[in-house]
Coordinates of C-alpha atoms in Angstrom, one line a residue:
Chain A
M1 CA -16.7 -49.5 -27.7
S2 CA -17.2 -48.3 -23.6
A3 CA -13.2 -49.7 -23.0
R4 CA -11.9 -47.0 -25.4
E5 CA -15.1 -44.6 -23.7
Q6 CA -12.9 -45.5 -20.5
H7 CA -9.3 -45.4 -21.9
L8 CA -9.9 -42.0 -23.7
K9 CA -11.6 -41.0 -20.7
E10 CA -8.9 -41.7 -18.3
L11 CA -6.7 -40.0 -20.6
L12 CA -8.2 -36.9 -20.4
L13 CA -8.7 -36.6 -16.8
R14 CA -5.3 -37.5 -16.3
G15 CA -4.8 -34.4 -19.1
L16 CA -6.9 -31.9 -17.2
S17 CA -5.2 -32.8 -13.2
G18 CA -1.4 -31.0 -15.8
E19 CA -0.3 -34.4 -17.1
A20 CA 1.0 -33.4 -20.4
A21 CA 1.8 -37.1 -21.7
A22 CA -1.5 -38.8 -21.2
Y23 CA -3.5 -35.1 -22.6
A24 CA -1.2 -35.6 -26.1
A25 CA -1.8 -39.5 -25.9
F26 CA -5.8 -38.5 -25.6
L27 CA -5.5 -36.1 -28.0
K28 CA -3.7 -38.6 -30.4
D29 CA -6.0 -41.2 -30.0
L30 CA -9.0 -38.6 -30.4
S31 CA -7.6 -37.1 -33.5
A32 CA -7.7 -40.7 -35.1
F33 CA -11.4 -41.4 -34.7
L34 CA -12.7 -37.6 -35.5
R35 CA -10.9 -38.3 -38.6
A36 CA -12.6 -41.2 -39.5
F37 CA -15.9 -39.9 -38.2
L38 CA -15.2 -37.0 -40.3
R39 CA -14.0 -39.3 -43.4
G40 CA -17.4 -41.1 -42.8
R41 CA -19.6 -37.7 -43.0
L42 CA -17.7 -35.4 -45.3
A43 CA -17.0 -37.9 -48.0
R44 CA -17.7 -35.2 -51.0
V45 CA -14.6 -33.1 -49.2
P46 CA -11.9 -35.4 -48.4
D47 CA -9.4 -33.0 -48.5
E48 CA -10.8 -30.5 -46.0
V49 CA -11.2 -33.3 -43.5
E50 CA -7.6 -32.9 -42.2
D51 CA -8.7 -28.9 -41.0
L52 CA -11.9 -30.0 -39.4
V53 CA -9.9 -32.2 -37.7
Q54 CA -7.5 -29.8 -36.7
E55 CA -10.5 -27.3 -36.2
T56 CA -12.6 -30.1 -33.5
L57 CA -9.1 -30.8 -31.5
L58 CA -9.0 -26.9 -31.0
A59 CA -12.1 -26.5 -29.7
V60 CA -11.6 -29.6 -27.5
H61 CA -8.2 -27.9 -26.1
N62 CA -10.3 -24.3 -25.8
Q63 CA -13.6 -25.5 -24.5
R64 CA -12.1 -28.6 -22.3
H65 CA -13.6 -26.7 -18.8
T66 CA -16.7 -27.9 -19.9
Y67 CA -16.4 -31.3 -19.5
D68 CA -17.5 -33.3 -16.6
A69 CA -16.6 -35.8 -15.4
A70 CA -19.7 -37.6 -14.5
Q71 CA -20.5 -37.4 -18.0
P72 CA -19.8 -39.9 -20.9
L73 CA -16.7 -38.3 -22.8
T74 CA -18.2 -39.4 -26.1
A75 CA -21.7 -37.7 -25.8
W76 CA -19.3 -34.6 -25.3
V77 CA -16.8 -35.0 -28.1
H78 CA -19.4 -36.6 -30.4
A79 CA -21.5 -33.1 -30.1
I80 CA -18.3 -30.9 -30.4
A81 CA -17.2 -32.9 -33.5
R82 CA -21.0 -32.8 -35.2
Y83 CA -20.9 -28.8 -33.5
K84 CA -17.9 -27.6 -35.7
M85 CA -19.1 -30.1 -38.4
I86 CA -22.1 -28.3 -39.2
D87 CA -20.3 -24.9 -39.0
F88 CA -18.2 -26.4 -41.1
L89 CA -20.7 -27.3 -43.6
R90 CA -22.5 -23.3 -43.4
R91 CA -19.6 -21.9 -43.8
R92 CA -19.0 -23.2 -46.8
A93 CA -22.6 -22.8 -47.9
G94 CA -22.7 -26.0 -49.4
R95 CA -26.7 -26.6 -49.5
E96 CA -25.7 -29.8 -51.3
A97 CA -23.4 -30.5 -48.6
M98 CA -26.2 -30.1 -45.4
N99 CA -27.6 -32.8 -47.0
D100 CA -25.3 -35.6 -46.3
P101 CA -26.6 -37.7 -43.1
L102 CA -26.5 -35.9 -40.1
E103 CA -29.0 -37.2 -37.6
D104 CA -27.1 -40.4 -36.7
D105 CA -26.1 -41.4 -33.6
S106 CA -22.5 -41.4 -31.5
D107 CA -20.4 -43.8 -33.2
L108 CA -17.7 -41.6 -33.1
L109 CA -15.8 -44.3 -31.1
G110 CA -16.7 -46.8 -33.6
A111 CA -14.2 -46.0 -36.0
S112 CA -10.6 -45.0 -35.8
D113 CA -7.6 -43.3 -38.4
E114 CA -4.5 -42.7 -37.9
E115 CA -3.8 -41.9 -41.6
A116 CA -3.5 -37.8 -41.2
R117 CA -3.2 -36.2 -44.9
E118 CA -2.4 -32.9 -44.7
A119 CA -4.0 -29.9 -44.3
K120 CA -4.8 -27.7 -46.6
R121 CA -5.2 -24.6 -43.9
D122 CA -1.8 -23.9 -42.1
M123 CA -2.4 -23.4 -38.0
A124 CA 1.4 -21.9 -38.2
T125 CA 0.7 -19.1 -40.8
L126 CA -3.1 -18.4 -39.1
L127 CA -0.5 -18.4 -35.4
A128 CA 1.8 -16.0 -37.0
R129 CA -1.3 -14.0 -37.2
L130 CA -1.6 -12.7 -34.1
P131 CA -0.9 -10.1 -31.9
D132 CA 2.6 -10.1 -29.9
R133 CA 1.1 -10.5 -26.8
H134 CA -1.0 -13.5 -27.8
R135 CA 1.7 -15.1 -30.7
L136 CA 4.5 -14.6 -28.3
P137 CA 3.2 -16.9 -25.0
I138 CA 2.7 -19.5 -27.6
Q139 CA 5.3 -19.3 -29.4
L140 CA 7.6 -19.9 -26.0
V141 CA 5.6 -21.9 -24.4
K142 CA 3.7 -24.1 -26.5
I143 CA 6.5 -25.0 -29.3
E144 CA 9.4 -24.3 -27.9
G145 CA 8.4 -25.4 -24.6
L146 CA 9.6 -22.9 -22.1
S147 CA 7.9 -22.5 -18.6
V148 CA 5.7 -20.1 -18.1
A149 CA 7.8 -18.3 -15.7
E150 CA 10.8 -18.5 -18.4
A151 CA 8.5 -16.8 -21.0
A152 CA 7.6 -14.0 -19.0
K153 CA 11.2 -13.9 -18.1
R154 CA 12.0 -13.7 -21.8
T155 CA 9.2 -10.7 -22.8
G156 CA 8.6 -8.8 -19.9
M157 CA 5.2 -9.7 -19.7
S158 CA 4.1 -11.2 -16.0
E159 CA 3.6 -14.5 -15.5
P160 CA -0.7 -14.1 -15.6
A161 CA -0.4 -12.0 -18.7
V162 CA 1.4 -15.3 -20.2
K163 CA -0.9 -17.7 -19.7
V164 CA -3.6 -15.3 -20.4
G165 CA -2.2 -14.9 -24.1
I166 CA -1.8 -18.5 -24.2
H167 CA -5.2 -19.1 -23.8
R168 CA -6.5 -16.4 -25.7
G169 CA -4.3 -16.5 -28.2
L170 CA -5.6 -20.3 -28.9
K171 CA -9.0 -19.0 -29.1
A172 CA -8.6 -16.6 -31.5
L173 CA -7.1 -18.9 -33.5
A174 CA -10.1 -21.0 -33.1
A175 CA -12.0 -17.1 -33.8
F176 CA -9.5 -16.9 -37.6
I177 CA -10.9 -20.7 -38.8
R178 CA -14.5 -19.2 -38.6
G179 CA -14.0 -16.5 -39.8
Chain B
M1 CA 1.0 -27.5 -39.7
E2 CA 0.9 -31.1 -39.3
T3 CA -2.1 -32.8 -36.9
E4 CA 0.8 -33.7 -35.2
K5 CA 2.4 -31.0 -34.6
L6 CA -0.9 -29.3 -33.2
I7 CA -1.4 -32.1 -30.8
A8 CA 2.1 -31.8 -29.0
M9 CA 1.4 -27.6 -29.1
L10 CA -1.6 -27.9 -27.3
A11 CA -0.5 -30.7 -25.1
S12 CA 2.6 -28.8 -24.2
N13 CA 2.2 -27.1 -20.5
A14 CA -0.8 -27.4 -20.4
E15 CA -2.3 -25.7 -17.2
P16 CA -4.5 -28.3 -15.2
V17 CA -8.5 -27.5 -15.3
A18 CA -9.9 -27.1 -12.0
P19 CA -13.0 -29.6 -12.0
G20 CA -16.5 -27.2 -11.5
A21 CA -15.4 -24.4 -14.1
V22 CA -18.5 -24.4 -14.8
R23 CA -20.7 -23.6 -11.8
R24 CA -18.2 -21.2 -10.3
R25 CA -18.4 -18.7 -13.8
Y26 CA -22.5 -19.0 -13.4
G27 CA -22.0 -18.2 -9.4
A28 CA -20.1 -15.5 -10.0
A29 CA -22.0 -14.6 -13.0
V30 CA -25.7 -14.8 -11.0
V31 CA -24.0 -12.7 -8.4
G32 CA -22.5 -10.1 -10.5
G33 CA -26.0 -9.8 -12.3
G34 CA -27.8 -9.9 -8.6
F35 CA -26.2 -6.8 -7.4
G36 CA -26.1 -5.1 -10.6
A37 CA -29.7 -5.5 -10.6
L38 CA -30.7 -4.6 -6.9
L39 CA -28.3 -1.2 -7.7
L40 CA -30.2 -0.2 -10.6
M41 CA -33.3 -1.3 -8.4
V42 CA -32.5 0.6 -5.6
V43 CA -31.1 4.0 -7.5
F44 CA -33.6 4.1 -10.4
Y45 CA -36.8 2.5 -8.5
G46 CA -36.4 2.8 -4.8
V47 CA -37.3 -0.4 -2.2
R48 CA -40.6 0.4 -1.2
P49 CA -41.6 2.2 1.6
D50 CA -43.8 -0.5 3.0
L51 CA -41.3 -3.4 3.4
R52 CA -41.3 -4.2 6.5
Q53 CA -45.0 -4.3 6.4
A54 CA -45.9 -6.0 2.9
A55 CA -43.4 -8.9 4.2
G56 CA -45.7 -10.0 6.6
D57 CA -48.4 -10.9 3.8
P58 CA -48.2 -14.4 2.2
M59 CA -48.6 -12.6 -0.8
F60 CA -45.0 -10.6 -1.1
W61 CA -43.2 -14.4 -0.3
V62 CA -45.0 -15.8 -3.1
K63 CA -43.8 -12.6 -5.7
L64 CA -40.9 -13.1 -4.9
G65 CA -40.9 -16.9 -4.6
F66 CA -42.0 -17.0 -8.2
P67 CA -39.3 -15.2 -10.1
L68 CA -36.8 -17.4 -7.6
A69 CA -38.2 -20.2 -8.4
L70 CA -38.0 -19.6 -12.3
F71 CA -34.5 -18.5 -11.5
A72 CA -32.6 -22.1 -10.7
A73 CA -34.8 -23.9 -13.3
A74 CA -33.1 -21.7 -15.4
L75 CA -30.0 -21.7 -13.7
V76 CA -29.9 -25.5 -14.4
A77 CA -30.8 -25.3 -18.1
A78 CA -28.0 -22.9 -18.7
T79 CA -25.6 -24.8 -17.1
R80 CA -26.4 -27.3 -19.1
L81 CA -26.6 -25.7 -22.4
A82 CA -23.1 -24.3 -21.4
R83 CA -22.3 -27.9 -21.9
P84 CA -21.6 -30.2 -25.3
G85 CA -23.8 -33.4 -25.4
V86 CA -25.3 -32.6 -22.0
R87 CA -28.9 -33.0 -22.5
L88 CA -31.5 -30.4 -21.5
G89 CA -33.8 -33.1 -19.7
W90 CA -37.2 -32.1 -17.5
T91 CA -36.0 -28.0 -17.1
A92 CA -37.4 -26.8 -20.0
E93 CA -41.0 -28.4 -18.2
A94 CA -40.0 -27.3 -15.0
L95 CA -40.7 -23.9 -15.7
L96 CA -44.1 -24.1 -16.8
V97 CA -44.5 -25.1 -12.2
P98 CA -44.5 -22.1 -10.9
V99 CA -46.1 -19.9 -14.0
G100 CA -49.0 -22.6 -13.3
V101 CA -49.0 -22.1 -9.8
I102 CA -49.5 -18.2 -10.3
W103 CA -52.0 -18.7 -13.1
L104 CA -53.9 -21.1 -11.3
L105 CA -53.6 -18.0 -8.0
A106 CA -55.0 -15.5 -11.2
A107 CA -57.3 -17.8 -11.9
A108 CA -58.8 -18.1 -8.7
A109 CA -58.7 -14.3 -7.8
L110 CA -60.5 -13.5 -11.0
M111 CA -63.2 -16.3 -10.4
A112 CA -63.8 -14.8 -6.7
A113 CA -63.7 -10.8 -7.8
P114 CA -67.2 -9.0 -8.7
S115 CA -66.7 -8.9 -12.2
G116 CA -66.0 -5.1 -12.4
E117 CA -63.1 -5.5 -10.6
R118 CA -61.7 -8.2 -12.4
L119 CA -59.7 -5.9 -15.0
P120 CA -58.3 -3.6 -12.4
L121 CA -56.9 -6.9 -10.7
V122 CA -54.6 -8.3 -14.4
L123 CA -53.4 -4.4 -14.6
G124 CA -53.0 -3.1 -11.3
S125 CA -51.4 0.1 -11.7
S126 CA -47.9 -0.3 -12.8
W127 CA -48.7 -3.1 -15.9
A128 CA -48.2 0.0 -18.6
S129 CA -44.2 0.1 -16.7
C130 CA -43.7 -3.5 -15.1
P131 CA -42.3 -5.4 -18.0
F132 CA -39.9 -2.7 -19.0
N133 CA -38.2 -2.5 -15.5
I134 CA -38.0 -5.9 -15.2
A135 CA -36.5 -5.6 -18.5
F136 CA -34.4 -2.8 -17.9
L137 CA -33.4 -4.5 -14.4
S138 CA -32.0 -7.9 -16.3
V139 CA -29.6 -6.0 -18.2
P140 CA -26.2 -7.0 -15.8
A141 CA -27.4 -10.2 -15.5
F142 CA -28.3 -10.2 -19.4
A143 CA -24.4 -9.4 -19.8
A144 CA -23.0 -11.6 -17.1
A145 CA -25.1 -14.6 -18.7
F146 CA -23.7 -14.0 -22.3
W147 CA -20.5 -13.7 -21.0
T148 CA -20.3 -16.7 -19.0
M149 CA -21.9 -18.9 -21.7
K150 CA -19.8 -17.6 -23.9
G151 CA -16.7 -18.5 -22.8
L152 CA -18.3 -22.4 -22.3
A153 CA -19.6 -24.2 -24.9
P154 CA -23.4 -23.8 -26.1
T155 CA -23.8 -26.6 -29.7
R156 CA -27.9 -24.9 -29.4
P157 CA -27.4 -21.4 -29.5
V158 CA -30.8 -20.3 -30.0
L159 CA -31.6 -22.0 -26.9
A160 CA -28.6 -21.2 -24.9
G161 CA -29.6 -17.7 -25.8
A162 CA -32.9 -17.7 -24.5
F163 CA -32.0 -19.7 -21.6
S164 CA -29.3 -16.9 -20.9
G165 CA -32.1 -14.2 -21.5
L166 CA -34.7 -15.7 -19.0
L167 CA -32.0 -16.5 -16.3
A168 CA -31.0 -12.2 -16.6
G169 CA -35.2 -12.0 -17.0
T170 CA -35.7 -13.8 -13.4
V171 CA -32.9 -12.0 -11.9
G172 CA -34.7 -8.7 -12.9
A173 CA -38.2 -9.6 -11.9
A174 CA -36.5 -10.6 -8.6
A175 CA -35.0 -7.6 -7.8
Y176 CA -38.1 -5.6 -9.1
S177 CA -40.2 -7.1 -7.0
L178 CA -38.8 -5.5 -3.7
H179 CA -40.1 -2.4 -5.6
C180 CA -43.2 -3.2 -6.9
P181 CA -46.3 -3.0 -5.2
E182 CA -48.2 -4.8 -6.5
M183 CA -50.0 -8.0 -4.9
A184 CA -52.2 -9.7 -7.3
P185 CA -51.5 -13.1 -8.8
P186 CA -53.4 -12.1 -12.2
F187 CA -50.7 -8.9 -12.3
L188 CA -48.0 -11.4 -11.7
G189 CA -48.6 -14.0 -14.1
T190 CA -49.5 -10.9 -17.1
W191 CA -46.6 -8.1 -16.8
Y192 CA -43.8 -10.2 -14.6
V193 CA -44.7 -13.0 -17.2
L194 CA -44.1 -10.6 -19.9
G195 CA -41.0 -9.1 -18.5
M196 CA -39.4 -11.5 -17.5
A197 CA -40.4 -13.1 -21.4
L198 CA -38.4 -10.0 -22.8
P199 CA -34.9 -11.0 -21.8
A200 CA -35.3 -14.3 -22.8
A201 CA -36.5 -13.3 -26.6
A202 CA -34.1 -11.0 -26.8
G203 CA -31.5 -13.5 -25.7
A204 CA -33.4 -16.0 -28.7
A205 CA -32.8 -13.7 -30.8
A206 CA -29.0 -12.8 -30.1
G207 CA -27.6 -16.5 -29.2
P208 CA -26.6 -16.9 -33.0
L209 CA -24.7 -14.1 -33.2
L210 CA -22.7 -13.8 -29.8
L211 CA -22.6 -17.4 -28.8
R212 CA -20.5 -19.1 -31.6
W213 CA -17.4 -20.2 -30.5

């Protein structure tokens, strides 16, 4: 458990300092833990687990500046996953679903599940709904892999505007999901 | 989009994140909110004309130090509430210390006063406007504190809103103390506390509406 914590934390810290490969590895490992964690808790709605895994990954990414290296990573991730899960259950307005046990403490890194099912909600469809100033930077930099400078040139936007577009666009994506 | 593709997208060209974002953002919010409160105070109420003289009275510093002590506790609490998985710890209880000190001073002042002068010690000359003036001066810091909290990740929106409001209230009260002529602890222990509690209550109500992420 603490070896997992240490390993994952190291990947995240390297990711935060700009190592894209380490960050991708962090998100991949984390997604497996999230999947197992959420599958255990959302047994009644197995079809929606992958949606929530994706929503939580997006939240972790958008809020990654709130992680403090002095803090246990498990506590941070667990609080985010829990917050998103409760939000999800409220959205479903499932009173009966609210009776699922939420109070168990953080065994988020307890099990790992790498077998992703298909997500019901398609992030790509949501992305297409974003305004151009958000959608184009995300499309060019995050999906096609262009540098910020290249994307700025291609779109005629300034480089800061491209960065802001990515940042705000990913937050807007999370807001779409929240509804 | 498959989860694997989402991960690739999130990780691709991810900008490095400098540590200390929470601290920096709160620093900016506090400076902005404090400046706004001082500006409103000067424009609408004016600095008390006898400030130089009043500064020689220890009570003046107690009056300024009281909201500033609460400010420190509220700031620590807000930065903790802004981060998922960080416990509030002793910060909520710490608020009781400055309030307790003021109430002790107030009790001592009331006991020392002859019975006919006790009510005037509590009401002063501005009790009816004081809490609302403090709440008004806290508006810029309220906006700044909520804006900051919204950009972070509070998982307990009622508490996060309440402490954002309280933080703003302490900024408003500190600015107001440079105008306000009242010096009696019973006055401070009642109307300053109420003035800071108003934005805190507004924040608790607004938190669940404004702080979702």
